């Protein structure tokens, strides 16, 4: 079928506020949105007659639903169309999807979203689109019902729908959606919000839906960015400076140019130290007729580097700097009651320091991007989490107006926050502009490990004051870290702390005397958002420290948590995932995982169970982990029980996959993963020294539980991860008496037991 | 000129002998099912079969392949598009997340099942060294057990 859309000329666009109906070239009914939001302003010039986000009923009663969000393995190409299909009332098996490109429309004030906000970050796809996409489906259904009622000369309230059909019982009539397509397309789009179903009558939402793309994936047909192939396309790689903020002094490309297939070699200028990153590093680009020729050309380059301003940076010095900072006074970012007074009169004070390293995102698909920059515009095809950022990046390096930059999103081989930043897109555009031809830029794995916006690293100092009942009366967290807002434009110095310490996190609002303090560590390591950002660090620190307090006071770690989490009530939560946080929902999960793992049973020596729980971006999770520790410190993860409360469940299979995957990501990262710096260079380079977890390290005894709550969903992309690491280290302590206070765990157990 | 077969069809390549099979498949033969992940044979995203055995295409020089039979994920299903039991098991267990590593995982699993038709968990752990960043390992394990059952029940 032709992909060209032919909009019914007879449709009076002026009467439409937002939706546009029309006929496709193939005779299907199409409903689209030229601009976002029922409640938002829709400037007339945004309605350029272009149908954007769409639902299409085809003549064979098959349904095509546009997916505006980027797919990075979080399951939006399955969950988003479920929301539309539920209210449209069609058979799920009749649904197929199409990935929408970036949709932005130039307005008097800048740019507006054409299909609604597009991006994969902060676990927001399901929450942000929960109402909106159901309204899309309900509106299309409403028009089909109206078309049928007109045909049967009755009123819409005499009609009902069954999947794919409109039915009028009193007249004994039924008509397929497809047969109503032309009539529906000619109707005005109804004003106002349509009625939505009660949750009790959902047929698709809440049911297990398998991965939409699974068949394409298992047959090798799924298209990722790396698979892009266009006529006349060149292949490029870049040798980036291995020194943080280093530059090219000179290079000799005479051997590189002798490599068959190498077409061009030139420098790429990176940002100056301290400036915002458009790309990450200076380097030398090699353009060739194949990927391998470009890679071989790169190997043949001779380059002299200026080692830049961070040539003396080393990881041990980073930790010394953090310790020096903690000896002083930092920025107090939250203070409740009087910590000092309370700690001064306390019966007992417990304190501990924890270290969290830099880590690499390491998506399985290394960064890549197709770019074709012309005089009048550009085509970009990329695996990206932020297509609007890609458009901005290309505009910045080409000078082209954003409305002339087309950005297509492919499926992405993972994201984990790495593809929130579009530096690789900017690089591809720079190369295409320079050579005047379409190009696919390919990063190697080594490029991907050595050049990243790493998860921030920090040293946390915790202190708790206890009264004579062992109750926590005062609590402080002091963090010295290299934060992720480093070099981000338009962030004030006093706001740098915000993505490192979420000040309404537990135990805020529960411990009356509380102080949270931040110190900025200087480092040349680029930093960014890594799945569940600071929650990964803070859950490890806070949930480890709770167990340390329990141990110091002879209390049970589970009972202590249940008491602190308290009754079922909402606490205010001002950061992402708010506006409220109900710690009791963590208790519900903890009790569940504790029962499943038989928490109260005594284990033999060398075995132990640990628990932890955390609130992340509106969702709640708990883990129970059982480990054994051998006489020489060999660690075995024997069993994992994970539970999540993500509110209402859209796709149980998707929730389960994210919970499993998040848990395994947490395990992988806690056990082995760390990025270190030596003389201004990242030390790790590939999977031999950045060792992602393999199948053999995941216990067979692994179970996941979903405990639904209420009628609104929370996103699942990140919540599965944070509580795993502290549950694991708490289990290690119970099994061995060794308290892990620095991640990754690595060989610490063997060393502690040897000592 | 190097001549070999890919998915039962004759192909030839007249570029440098040291070109890894992966890039011949992807850039020259336009078969993109085998993925690039590490280039050093550690992640397994590029796993294909050569002479019926799983190998990492990123570390295999095309010059060594004269006369060889290469099977990629694109050639695994039957001529009418009927899925291989391992592919079917992958669908039944809803294994993929981002899906990028899965062609390699499937090719490795097919190889395992040809050696061990009824693999134990320990066999799976020993054999399946392919990396998955999404963490689909729990379902990969289940799918391999399921595929073993499907293969035992299939006429071939």
PDB file of N, CA, C and O in Angstrom, chain A residues 73 210-211 214-215 217-218 224 226-227 229 235 291-292 361-362 364-366 412 414 416 444-445 657-658 660-661 664-665 686 693 695 698 700, chain B residues 18-20 23 26-27 30 32-33 35-38 40 42 73 81 83 87 91-92 94 96-100 106 131 133-135 137-139 141:
ATOM      1  N   UNK A  73      13.870  -0.459  24.136  1.00  0.00           N
ATOM      2  CA  UNK A  73      13.781  -1.728  24.865  1.00  0.00           C
ATOM      3  C   UNK A  73      12.886  -1.628  26.081  1.00  0.00           C
ATOM      4  O   UNK A  73      12.696  -2.601  26.798  1.00  0.00           O
ATOM      5  N   UNK A 210       2.449  -9.416  24.149  1.00  0.00           N
ATOM      6  CA  UNK A 210       3.846  -9.721  23.828  1.00  0.00           C
ATOM      7  C   UNK A 210       4.470  -8.587  23.022  1.00  0.00           C
ATOM      8  O   UNK A 210       3.768  -7.768  22.437  1.00  0.00           O
ATOM      9  N   UNK A 211       5.793  -8.593  22.986  1.00  0.00           N
ATOM     10  CA  UNK A 211       6.550  -7.524  22.327  1.00  0.00           C
ATOM     11  C   UNK A 211       6.116  -7.391  20.865  1.00  0.00           C
ATOM     12  O   UNK A 211       6.155  -8.359  20.099  1.00  0.00           O
ATOM     13  N   UNK A 214       8.574  -8.581  18.202  1.00  0.00           N
ATOM     14  CA  UNK A 214       9.309  -9.815  18.495  1.00  0.00           C
ATOM     15  C   UNK A 214       9.621 -10.620  17.234  1.00  0.00           C
ATOM     16  O   UNK A 214      10.731 -11.115  17.064  1.00  0.00           O
ATOM     17  N   UNK A 215       8.649 -10.733  16.330  1.00  0.00           N
ATOM     18  CA  UNK A 215       8.887 -11.544  15.133  1.00  0.00           C
ATOM     19  C   UNK A 215       9.978 -10.918  14.260  1.00  0.00           C
ATOM     20  O   UNK A 215      10.850 -11.631  13.740  1.00  0.00           O
ATOM     21  N   UNK A 217      12.355  -9.114  15.320  1.00  0.00           N
ATOM     22  CA  UNK A 217      13.623  -9.253  16.055  1.00  0.00           C
ATOM     23  C   UNK A 217      14.204 -10.659  15.874  1.00  0.00           C
ATOM     24  O   UNK A 217      15.384 -10.811  15.560  1.00  0.00           O
ATOM     25  N   UNK A 218      13.370 -11.685  16.057  1.00  0.00           N
ATOM     26  CA  UNK A 218      13.933 -13.052  16.041  1.00  0.00           C
ATOM     27  C   UNK A 218      14.276 -13.522  14.622  1.00  0.00           C
ATOM     28  O   UNK A 218      14.945 -14.539  14.455  1.00  0.00           O
ATOM     29  N   UNK A 224      17.600  -1.246  13.284  1.00  0.00           N
ATOM     30  CA  UNK A 224      18.203  -0.358  14.283  1.00  0.00           C
ATOM     31  C   UNK A 224      18.968   0.733  13.537  1.00  0.00           C
ATOM     32  O   UNK A 224      19.158   0.647  12.313  1.00  0.00           O
ATOM     33  N   UNK A 226      22.064   1.264  13.367  1.00  0.00           N
ATOM     34  CA  UNK A 226      23.257   0.701  12.727  1.00  0.00           C
ATOM     35  C   UNK A 226      22.926   0.026  11.400  1.00  0.00           C
ATOM     36  O   UNK A 226      23.809  -0.169  10.562  1.00  0.00           O
ATOM     37  N   UNK A 227      21.660  -0.320  11.193  1.00  0.00           N
ATOM     38  CA  UNK A 227      21.257  -1.019   9.969  1.00  0.00           C
ATOM     39  C   UNK A 227      20.887  -0.063   8.839  1.00  0.00           C
ATOM     40  O   UNK A 227      20.542  -0.503   7.736  1.00  0.00           O
ATOM     41  N   UNK A 229      20.845   2.133   5.717  1.00  0.00           N
ATOM     42  CA  UNK A 229      21.583   2.060   4.450  1.00  0.00           C
ATOM     43  C   UNK A 229      20.815   2.921   3.446  1.00  0.00           C
ATOM     44  O   UNK A 229      19.630   2.701   3.235  1.00  0.00           O
ATOM     45  N   UNK A 235      30.671   5.855   4.861  1.00  0.00           N
ATOM     46  CA  UNK A 235      30.828   5.312   6.221  1.00  0.00           C
ATOM     47  C   UNK A 235      31.920   6.107   6.927  1.00  0.00           C
ATOM     48  O   UNK A 235      32.956   6.405   6.318  1.00  0.00           O
ATOM     49  N   UNK A 291      32.486   0.377   6.440  1.00  0.00           N
ATOM     50  CA  UNK A 291      32.822   0.542   7.861  1.00  0.00           C
ATOM     51  C   UNK A 291      34.244   0.051   8.126  1.00  0.00           C
ATOM     52  O   UNK A 291      35.023   0.700   8.829  1.00  0.00           O
ATOM     53  N   UNK A 292      34.562  -1.120   7.547  1.00  0.00           N
ATOM     54  CA  UNK A 292      35.863  -1.712   7.841  1.00  0.00           C
ATOM     55  C   UNK A 292      36.998  -0.861   7.272  1.00  0.00           C
ATOM     56  O   UNK A 292      38.027  -0.679   7.927  1.00  0.00           O
ATOM     57  N   UNK A 361      27.256   3.614  30.212  1.00  0.00           N
ATOM     58  CA  UNK A 361      25.924   3.114  29.848  1.00  0.00           C
ATOM     59  C   UNK A 361      25.979   1.767  29.123  1.00  0.00           C
ATOM     60  O   UNK A 361      25.140   0.905  29.363  1.00  0.00           O
ATOM     61  N   UNK A 362      26.940   1.638  28.214  1.00  0.00           N
ATOM     62  CA  UNK A 362      27.158   0.379  27.495  1.00  0.00           C
ATOM     63  C   UNK A 362      25.906  -0.230  26.866  1.00  0.00           C
ATOM     64  O   UNK A 362      25.636  -1.415  27.051  1.00  0.00           O
ATOM     65  N   UNK A 364      23.963  -2.183  24.056  1.00  0.00           N
ATOM     66  CA  UNK A 364      24.559  -3.183  23.152  1.00  0.00           C
ATOM     67  C   UNK A 364      24.841  -2.609  21.769  1.00  0.00           C
ATOM     68  O   UNK A 364      25.778  -3.033  21.104  1.00  0.00           O
ATOM     69  N   UNK A 365      24.013  -1.690  21.321  1.00  0.00           N
ATOM     70  CA  UNK A 365      24.263  -1.045  20.024  1.00  0.00           C
ATOM     71  C   UNK A 365      25.113   0.200  20.259  1.00  0.00           C
ATOM     72  O   UNK A 365      24.629   1.180  20.828  1.00  0.00           O
ATOM     73  N   UNK A 366      26.378   0.170  19.821  1.00  0.00           N
ATOM     74  CA  UNK A 366      27.193   1.369  20.012  1.00  0.00           C
ATOM     75  C   UNK A 366      26.575   2.551  19.251  1.00  0.00           C
ATOM     76  O   UNK A 366      25.809   2.363  18.301  1.00  0.00           O
ATOM     77  N   UNK A 412      16.262   1.219  18.990  1.00  0.00           N
ATOM     78  CA  UNK A 412      17.594   1.433  19.551  1.00  0.00           C
ATOM     79  C   UNK A 412      18.011   0.198  20.331  1.00  0.00           C
ATOM     80  O   UNK A 412      17.211  -0.370  21.071  1.00  0.00           O
ATOM     81  N   UNK A 414      19.127  -0.572  23.084  1.00  0.00           N
ATOM     82  CA  UNK A 414      19.312  -0.075  24.452  1.00  0.00           C
ATOM     83  C   UNK A 414      19.529   1.424  24.474  1.00  0.00           C
ATOM     84  O   UNK A 414      19.845   2.052  23.459  1.00  0.00           O
ATOM     85  N   UNK A 416      19.346   3.451  28.219  1.00  0.00           N
ATOM     86  CA  UNK A 416      19.825   3.575  29.606  1.00  0.00           C
ATOM     87  C   UNK A 416      20.237   5.005  29.934  1.00  0.00           C
ATOM     88  O   UNK A 416      20.979   5.222  30.891  1.00  0.00           O
ATOM     89  N   UNK A 444      32.887   2.615  17.624  1.00  0.00           N
ATOM     90  CA  UNK A 444      33.299   1.275  18.047  1.00  0.00           C
ATOM     91  C   UNK A 444      32.892   1.085  19.510  1.00  0.00           C
ATOM     92  O   UNK A 444      32.504   2.039  20.192  1.00  0.00           O
ATOM     93  N   UNK A 445      32.985  -0.148  19.991  1.00  0.00           N
ATOM     94  CA  UNK A 445      32.725  -0.368  21.429  1.00  0.00           C
ATOM     95  C   UNK A 445      33.719   0.416  22.269  1.00  0.00           C
ATOM     96  O   UNK A 445      33.358   0.991  23.301  1.00  0.00           O
ATOM     97  N   UNK A 657       9.164  -7.758  32.443  1.00  0.00           N
ATOM     98  CA  UNK A 657      10.443  -7.684  31.732  1.00  0.00           C
ATOM     99  C   UNK A 657      11.298  -6.545  32.294  1.00  0.00           C
ATOM    100  O   UNK A 657      12.511  -6.697  32.489  1.00  0.00           O
ATOM    101  N   UNK A 658      10.685  -5.409  32.569  1.00  0.00           N
ATOM    102  CA  UNK A 658      11.447  -4.280  33.105  1.00  0.00           C
ATOM    103  C   UNK A 658      11.935  -4.562  34.519  1.00  0.00           C
ATOM    104  O   UNK A 658      13.020  -4.133  34.901  1.00  0.00           O
ATOM    105  N   UNK A 660      12.573  -7.614  35.795  1.00  0.00           N
ATOM    106  CA  UNK A 660      13.688  -8.565  35.644  1.00  0.00           C
ATOM    107  C   UNK A 660      14.935  -7.842  35.160  1.00  0.00           C
ATOM    108  O   UNK A 660      16.034  -8.006  35.700  1.00  0.00           O
ATOM    109  N   UNK A 661      14.753  -7.066  34.090  1.00  0.00           N
ATOM    110  CA  UNK A 661      15.897  -6.404  33.468  1.00  0.00           C
ATOM    111  C   UNK A 661      16.533  -5.369  34.376  1.00  0.00           C
ATOM    112  O   UNK A 661      17.765  -5.261  34.440  1.00  0.00           O
ATOM    113  N   UNK A 664      18.523  -7.212  37.015  1.00  0.00           N
ATOM    114  CA  UNK A 664      19.779  -7.752  36.482  1.00  0.00           C
ATOM    115  C   UNK A 664      20.770  -6.626  36.205  1.00  0.00           C
ATOM    116  O   UNK A 664      21.977  -6.772  36.447  1.00  0.00           O
ATOM    117  N   UNK A 665      20.284  -5.494  35.748  1.00  0.00           N
ATOM    118  CA  UNK A 665      21.142  -4.317  35.562  1.00  0.00           C
ATOM    119  C   UNK A 665      21.743  -3.898  36.916  1.00  0.00           C
ATOM    120  O   UNK A 665      22.937  -3.597  37.032  1.00  0.00           O
ATOM    121  N   UNK A 686      36.494  -2.016  26.685  1.00  0.00           N
ATOM    122  CA  UNK A 686      35.614  -2.960  25.988  1.00  0.00           C
ATOM    123  C   UNK A 686      35.098  -3.952  27.027  1.00  0.00           C
ATOM    124  O   UNK A 686      35.384  -3.822  28.227  1.00  0.00           O
ATOM    125  N   UNK A 693      27.210  -8.403  33.176  1.00  0.00           N
ATOM    126  CA  UNK A 693      26.815  -9.713  33.692  1.00  0.00           C
ATOM    127  C   UNK A 693      26.358 -10.640  32.564  1.00  0.00           C
ATOM    128  O   UNK A 693      25.685 -10.203  31.635  1.00  0.00           O
ATOM    129  N   UNK A 695      24.575 -14.582  31.470  1.00  0.00           N
ATOM    130  CA  UNK A 695      23.467 -15.451  31.899  1.00  0.00           C
ATOM    131  C   UNK A 695      23.858 -16.325  33.085  1.00  0.00           C
ATOM    132  O   UNK A 695      23.070 -16.546  33.995  1.00  0.00           O
ATOM    133  N   UNK A 698      23.177 -15.084  36.678  1.00  0.00           N
ATOM    134  CA  UNK A 698      21.815 -14.780  37.128  1.00  0.00           C
ATOM    135  C   UNK A 698      21.228 -16.056  37.715  1.00  0.00           C
ATOM    136  O   UNK A 698      21.182 -17.080  37.043  1.00  0.00           O
ATOM    137  N   UNK A 700      19.007 -19.143  38.828  1.00  0.00           N
ATOM    138  CA  UNK A 700      17.811 -19.794  38.289  1.00  0.00           C
ATOM    139  C   UNK A 700      16.615 -19.445  39.179  1.00  0.00           C
ATOM    140  O   UNK A 700      15.492 -19.268  38.723  1.00  0.00           O
TER     141      UNK A 700
ATOM    142  N   UNK B  18      41.408  -9.614   5.086  1.00  0.00           N
ATOM    143  CA  UNK B  18      41.313  -9.478   6.551  1.00  0.00           C
ATOM    144  C   UNK B  18      40.017  -8.809   6.990  1.00  0.00           C
ATOM    145  O   UNK B  18      39.822  -8.554   8.175  1.00  0.00           O
ATOM    146  N   UNK B  19      39.121  -8.534   6.062  1.00  0.00           N
ATOM    147  CA  UNK B  19      37.829  -7.947   6.463  1.00  0.00           C
ATOM    148  C   UNK B  19      37.061  -8.967   7.304  1.00  0.00           C
ATOM    149  O   UNK B  19      36.890 -10.107   6.888  1.00  0.00           O
ATOM    150  N   UNK B  20      36.599  -8.573   8.478  1.00  0.00           N
ATOM    151  CA  UNK B  20      35.809  -9.523   9.269  1.00  0.00           C
ATOM    152  C   UNK B  20      34.506  -9.886   8.546  1.00  0.00           C
ATOM    153  O   UNK B  20      33.897  -9.034   7.884  1.00  0.00           O
ATOM    154  N   UNK B  23      31.449  -7.490   8.754  1.00  0.00           N
ATOM    155  CA  UNK B  23      31.290  -6.289   7.912  1.00  0.00           C
ATOM    156  C   UNK B  23      31.024  -6.665   6.468  1.00  0.00           C
ATOM    157  O   UNK B  23      30.413  -5.898   5.725  1.00  0.00           O
ATOM    158  N   UNK B  26      27.264  -7.253   6.652  1.00  0.00           N
ATOM    159  CA  UNK B  26      26.460  -6.055   6.891  1.00  0.00           C
ATOM    160  C   UNK B  26      26.579  -5.032   5.758  1.00  0.00           C
ATOM    161  O   UNK B  26      25.571  -4.557   5.252  1.00  0.00           O
ATOM    162  N   UNK B  27      27.830  -4.687   5.401  1.00  0.00           N
ATOM    163  CA  UNK B  27      28.011  -3.590   4.441  1.00  0.00           C
ATOM    164  C   UNK B  27      27.917  -4.061   2.993  1.00  0.00           C
ATOM    165  O   UNK B  27      27.440  -3.317   2.139  1.00  0.00           O
ATOM    166  N   UNK B  30      24.479  -6.739   2.726  1.00  0.00           N
ATOM    167  CA  UNK B  30      23.278  -6.072   3.252  1.00  0.00           C
ATOM    168  C   UNK B  30      22.441  -7.006   4.118  1.00  0.00           C
ATOM    169  O   UNK B  30      21.209  -6.910   4.155  1.00  0.00           O
ATOM    170  N   UNK B  32      21.800  -7.525   7.761  1.00  0.00           N
ATOM    171  CA  UNK B  32      22.101  -6.776   8.982  1.00  0.00           C
ATOM    172  C   UNK B  32      21.588  -7.455  10.247  1.00  0.00           C
ATOM    173  O   UNK B  32      21.586  -6.847  11.315  1.00  0.00           O
ATOM    174  N   UNK B  33      21.165  -8.709  10.125  1.00  0.00           N
ATOM    175  CA  UNK B  33      20.682  -9.407  11.320  1.00  0.00           C
ATOM    176  C   UNK B  33      21.771  -9.656  12.345  1.00  0.00           C
ATOM    177  O   UNK B  33      21.545  -9.565  13.551  1.00  0.00           O
ATOM    178  N   UNK B  35      24.661  -8.463  14.482  1.00  0.00           N
ATOM    179  CA  UNK B  35      24.911  -7.100  14.960  1.00  0.00           C
ATOM    180  C   UNK B  35      26.354  -6.914  15.409  1.00  0.00           C
ATOM    181  O   UNK B  35      26.989  -7.850  15.907  1.00  0.00           O
ATOM    182  N   UNK B  36      26.821  -5.673  15.277  1.00  0.00           N
ATOM    183  CA  UNK B  36      28.120  -5.312  15.840  1.00  0.00           C
ATOM    184  C   UNK B  36      27.918  -4.892  17.295  1.00  0.00           C
ATOM    185  O   UNK B  36      27.074  -4.037  17.577  1.00  0.00           O
ATOM    186  N   UNK B  37      28.694  -5.494  18.196  1.00  0.00           N
ATOM    187  CA  UNK B  37      28.583  -5.104  19.602  1.00  0.00           C
ATOM    188  C   UNK B  37      29.915  -4.757  20.233  1.00  0.00           C
ATOM    189  O   UNK B  37      30.007  -3.836  21.030  1.00  0.00           O
ATOM    190  N   UNK B  38      30.977  -5.516  19.890  1.00  0.00           N
ATOM    191  CA  UNK B  38      32.248  -5.273  20.575  1.00  0.00           C
ATOM    192  C   UNK B  38      33.456  -5.384  19.656  1.00  0.00           C
ATOM    193  O   UNK B  38      34.495  -4.806  19.931  1.00  0.00           O
ATOM    194  N   UNK B  40      35.457  -7.769  19.367  1.00  0.00           N
ATOM    195  CA  UNK B  40      36.524  -8.623  19.909  1.00  0.00           C
ATOM    196  C   UNK B  40      35.997 -10.008  20.303  1.00  0.00           C
ATOM    197  O   UNK B  40      36.643 -10.733  21.050  1.00  0.00           O
ATOM    198  N   UNK B  42      33.551 -10.859  22.248  1.00  0.00           N
ATOM    199  CA  UNK B  42      33.149 -11.018  23.655  1.00  0.00           C
ATOM    200  C   UNK B  42      31.643 -11.004  23.872  1.00  0.00           C
ATOM    201  O   UNK B  42      31.171 -11.592  24.837  1.00  0.00           O
ATOM    202  N   UNK B  73      21.061 -15.300  10.941  1.00  0.00           N
ATOM    203  CA  UNK B  73      19.689 -15.310  11.476  1.00  0.00           C
ATOM    204  C   UNK B  73      18.660 -15.220  10.352  1.00  0.00           C
ATOM    205  O   UNK B  73      17.587 -15.812  10.443  1.00  0.00           O
ATOM    206  N   UNK B  81       9.071 -19.173   5.465  1.00  0.00           N
ATOM    207  CA  UNK B  81       8.996 -18.238   6.587  1.00  0.00           C
ATOM    208  C   UNK B  81       8.576 -18.915   7.884  1.00  0.00           C
ATOM    209  O   UNK B  81       8.322 -18.237   8.878  1.00  0.00           O
ATOM    210  N   UNK B  83       9.048 -20.433  11.254  1.00  0.00           N
ATOM    211  CA  UNK B  83      10.126 -20.152  12.198  1.00  0.00           C
ATOM    212  C   UNK B  83      10.817 -21.439  12.656  1.00  0.00           C
ATOM    213  O   UNK B  83      10.187 -22.488  12.787  1.00  0.00           O
ATOM    214  N   UNK B  87      13.414 -19.883  17.372  1.00  0.00           N
ATOM    215  CA  UNK B  87      12.752 -18.587  17.165  1.00  0.00           C
ATOM    216  C   UNK B  87      11.343 -18.604  17.749  1.00  0.00           C
ATOM    217  O   UNK B  87      10.898 -17.644  18.392  1.00  0.00           O
ATOM    218  N   UNK B  91       9.543 -16.333  20.788  1.00  0.00           N
ATOM    219  CA  UNK B  91       8.258 -15.620  20.773  1.00  0.00           C
ATOM    220  C   UNK B  91       7.372 -16.089  21.918  1.00  0.00           C
ATOM    221  O   UNK B  91       6.748 -15.281  22.609  1.00  0.00           O
ATOM    222  N   UNK B  92       7.326 -17.399  22.121  1.00  0.00           N
ATOM    223  CA  UNK B  92       6.446 -17.949  23.161  1.00  0.00           C
ATOM    224  C   UNK B  92       6.810 -17.408  24.540  1.00  0.00           C
ATOM    225  O   UNK B  92       5.945 -17.139  25.356  1.00  0.00           O
ATOM    226  N   UNK B  94       8.350 -14.593  25.048  1.00  0.00           N
ATOM    227  CA  UNK B  94       8.411 -13.125  24.971  1.00  0.00           C
ATOM    228  C   UNK B  94       9.786 -12.620  25.427  1.00  0.00           C
ATOM    229  O   UNK B  94       9.902 -11.740  26.268  1.00  0.00           O
ATOM    230  N   UNK B  96      12.485 -10.925  23.862  1.00  0.00           N
ATOM    231  CA  UNK B  96      13.228  -9.691  23.556  1.00  0.00           C
ATOM    232  C   UNK B  96      12.778  -8.473  24.346  1.00  0.00           C
ATOM    233  O   UNK B  96      11.602  -8.335  24.692  1.00  0.00           O
ATOM    234  N   UNK B  97      13.723  -7.585  24.597  1.00  0.00           N
ATOM    235  CA  UNK B  97      13.390  -6.219  25.039  1.00  0.00           C
ATOM    236  C   UNK B  97      13.819  -5.293  23.903  1.00  0.00           C
ATOM    237  O   UNK B  97      13.078  -5.128  22.947  1.00  0.00           O
ATOM    238  N   UNK B  98      15.043  -4.756  23.959  1.00  0.00           N
ATOM    239  CA  UNK B  98      15.443  -3.944  22.807  1.00  0.00           C
ATOM    240  C   UNK B  98      15.671  -4.826  21.593  1.00  0.00           C
ATOM    241  O   UNK B  98      15.519  -4.384  20.466  1.00  0.00           O
ATOM    242  N   UNK B  99      16.051  -6.084  21.815  1.00  0.00           N
ATOM    243  CA  UNK B  99      16.141  -7.052  20.735  1.00  0.00           C
ATOM    244  C   UNK B  99      17.469  -7.120  20.017  1.00  0.00           C
ATOM    245  O   UNK B  99      17.693  -8.010  19.201  1.00  0.00           O
ATOM    246  N   UNK B 100      18.360  -6.191  20.323  1.00  0.00           N
ATOM    247  CA  UNK B 100      19.593  -6.059  19.539  1.00  0.00           C
ATOM    248  C   UNK B 100      20.471  -7.304  19.612  1.00  0.00           C
ATOM    249  O   UNK B 100      21.030  -7.750  18.625  1.00  0.00           O
ATOM    250  N   UNK B 106      19.988 -16.266  19.656  1.00  0.00           N
ATOM    251  CA  UNK B 106      19.268 -17.373  19.014  1.00  0.00           C
ATOM    252  C   UNK B 106      20.249 -18.278  18.267  1.00  0.00           C
ATOM    253  O   UNK B 106      20.162 -19.516  18.362  1.00  0.00           O
ATOM    254  N   UNK B 131      26.155 -11.597  25.639  1.00  0.00           N
ATOM    255  CA  UNK B 131      25.711 -10.567  26.581  1.00  0.00           C
ATOM    256  C   UNK B 131      24.367  -9.984  26.162  1.00  0.00           C
ATOM    257  O   UNK B 131      24.081  -9.837  24.978  1.00  0.00           O
ATOM    258  N   UNK B 133      22.264  -6.599  27.503  1.00  0.00           N
ATOM    259  CA  UNK B 133      22.275  -5.448  28.423  1.00  0.00           C
ATOM    260  C   UNK B 133      20.900  -5.194  29.028  1.00  0.00           C
ATOM    261  O   UNK B 133      20.788  -4.596  30.088  1.00  0.00           O
ATOM    262  N   UNK B 134      19.835  -5.621  28.336  1.00  0.00           N
ATOM    263  CA  UNK B 134      18.484  -5.435  28.891  1.00  0.00           C
ATOM    264  C   UNK B 134      18.201  -6.429  30.015  1.00  0.00           C
ATOM    265  O   UNK B 134      17.255  -6.244  30.776  1.00  0.00           O
ATOM    266  N   UNK B 135      18.966  -7.509  30.082  1.00  0.00           N
ATOM    267  CA  UNK B 135      18.740  -8.491  31.146  1.00  0.00           C
ATOM    268  C   UNK B 135      17.594  -9.438  30.838  1.00  0.00           C
ATOM    269  O   UNK B 135      16.737  -9.682  31.683  1.00  0.00           O
ATOM    270  N   UNK B 137      17.971 -12.571  30.387  1.00  0.00           N
ATOM    271  CA  UNK B 137      18.531 -13.908  30.627  1.00  0.00           C
ATOM    272  C   UNK B 137      17.532 -14.905  31.208  1.00  0.00           C
ATOM    273  O   UNK B 137      17.586 -16.089  30.902  1.00  0.00           O
ATOM    274  N   UNK B 138      16.647 -14.421  32.073  1.00  0.00           N
ATOM    275  CA  UNK B 138      15.691 -15.338  32.708  1.00  0.00           C
ATOM    276  C   UNK B 138      14.814 -15.985  31.641  1.00  0.00           C
ATOM    277  O   UNK B 138      14.567 -17.200  31.653  1.00  0.00           O
ATOM    278  N   UNK B 139      14.381 -15.171  30.685  1.00  0.00           N
ATOM    279  CA  UNK B 139      13.509 -15.690  29.629  1.00  0.00           C
ATOM    280  C   UNK B 139      14.306 -16.448  28.566  1.00  0.00           C
ATOM    281  O   UNK B 139      13.777 -17.372  27.948  1.00  0.00           O
ATOM    282  N   UNK B 141      16.777 -18.425  29.202  1.00  0.00           N
ATOM    283  CA  UNK B 141      16.904 -19.761  29.787  1.00  0.00           C
ATOM    284  C   UNK B 141      15.620 -20.573  29.579  1.00  0.00           C
ATOM    285  O   UNK B 141      15.662 -21.725  29.136  1.00  0.00           O
TER     286      UNK B 141
END
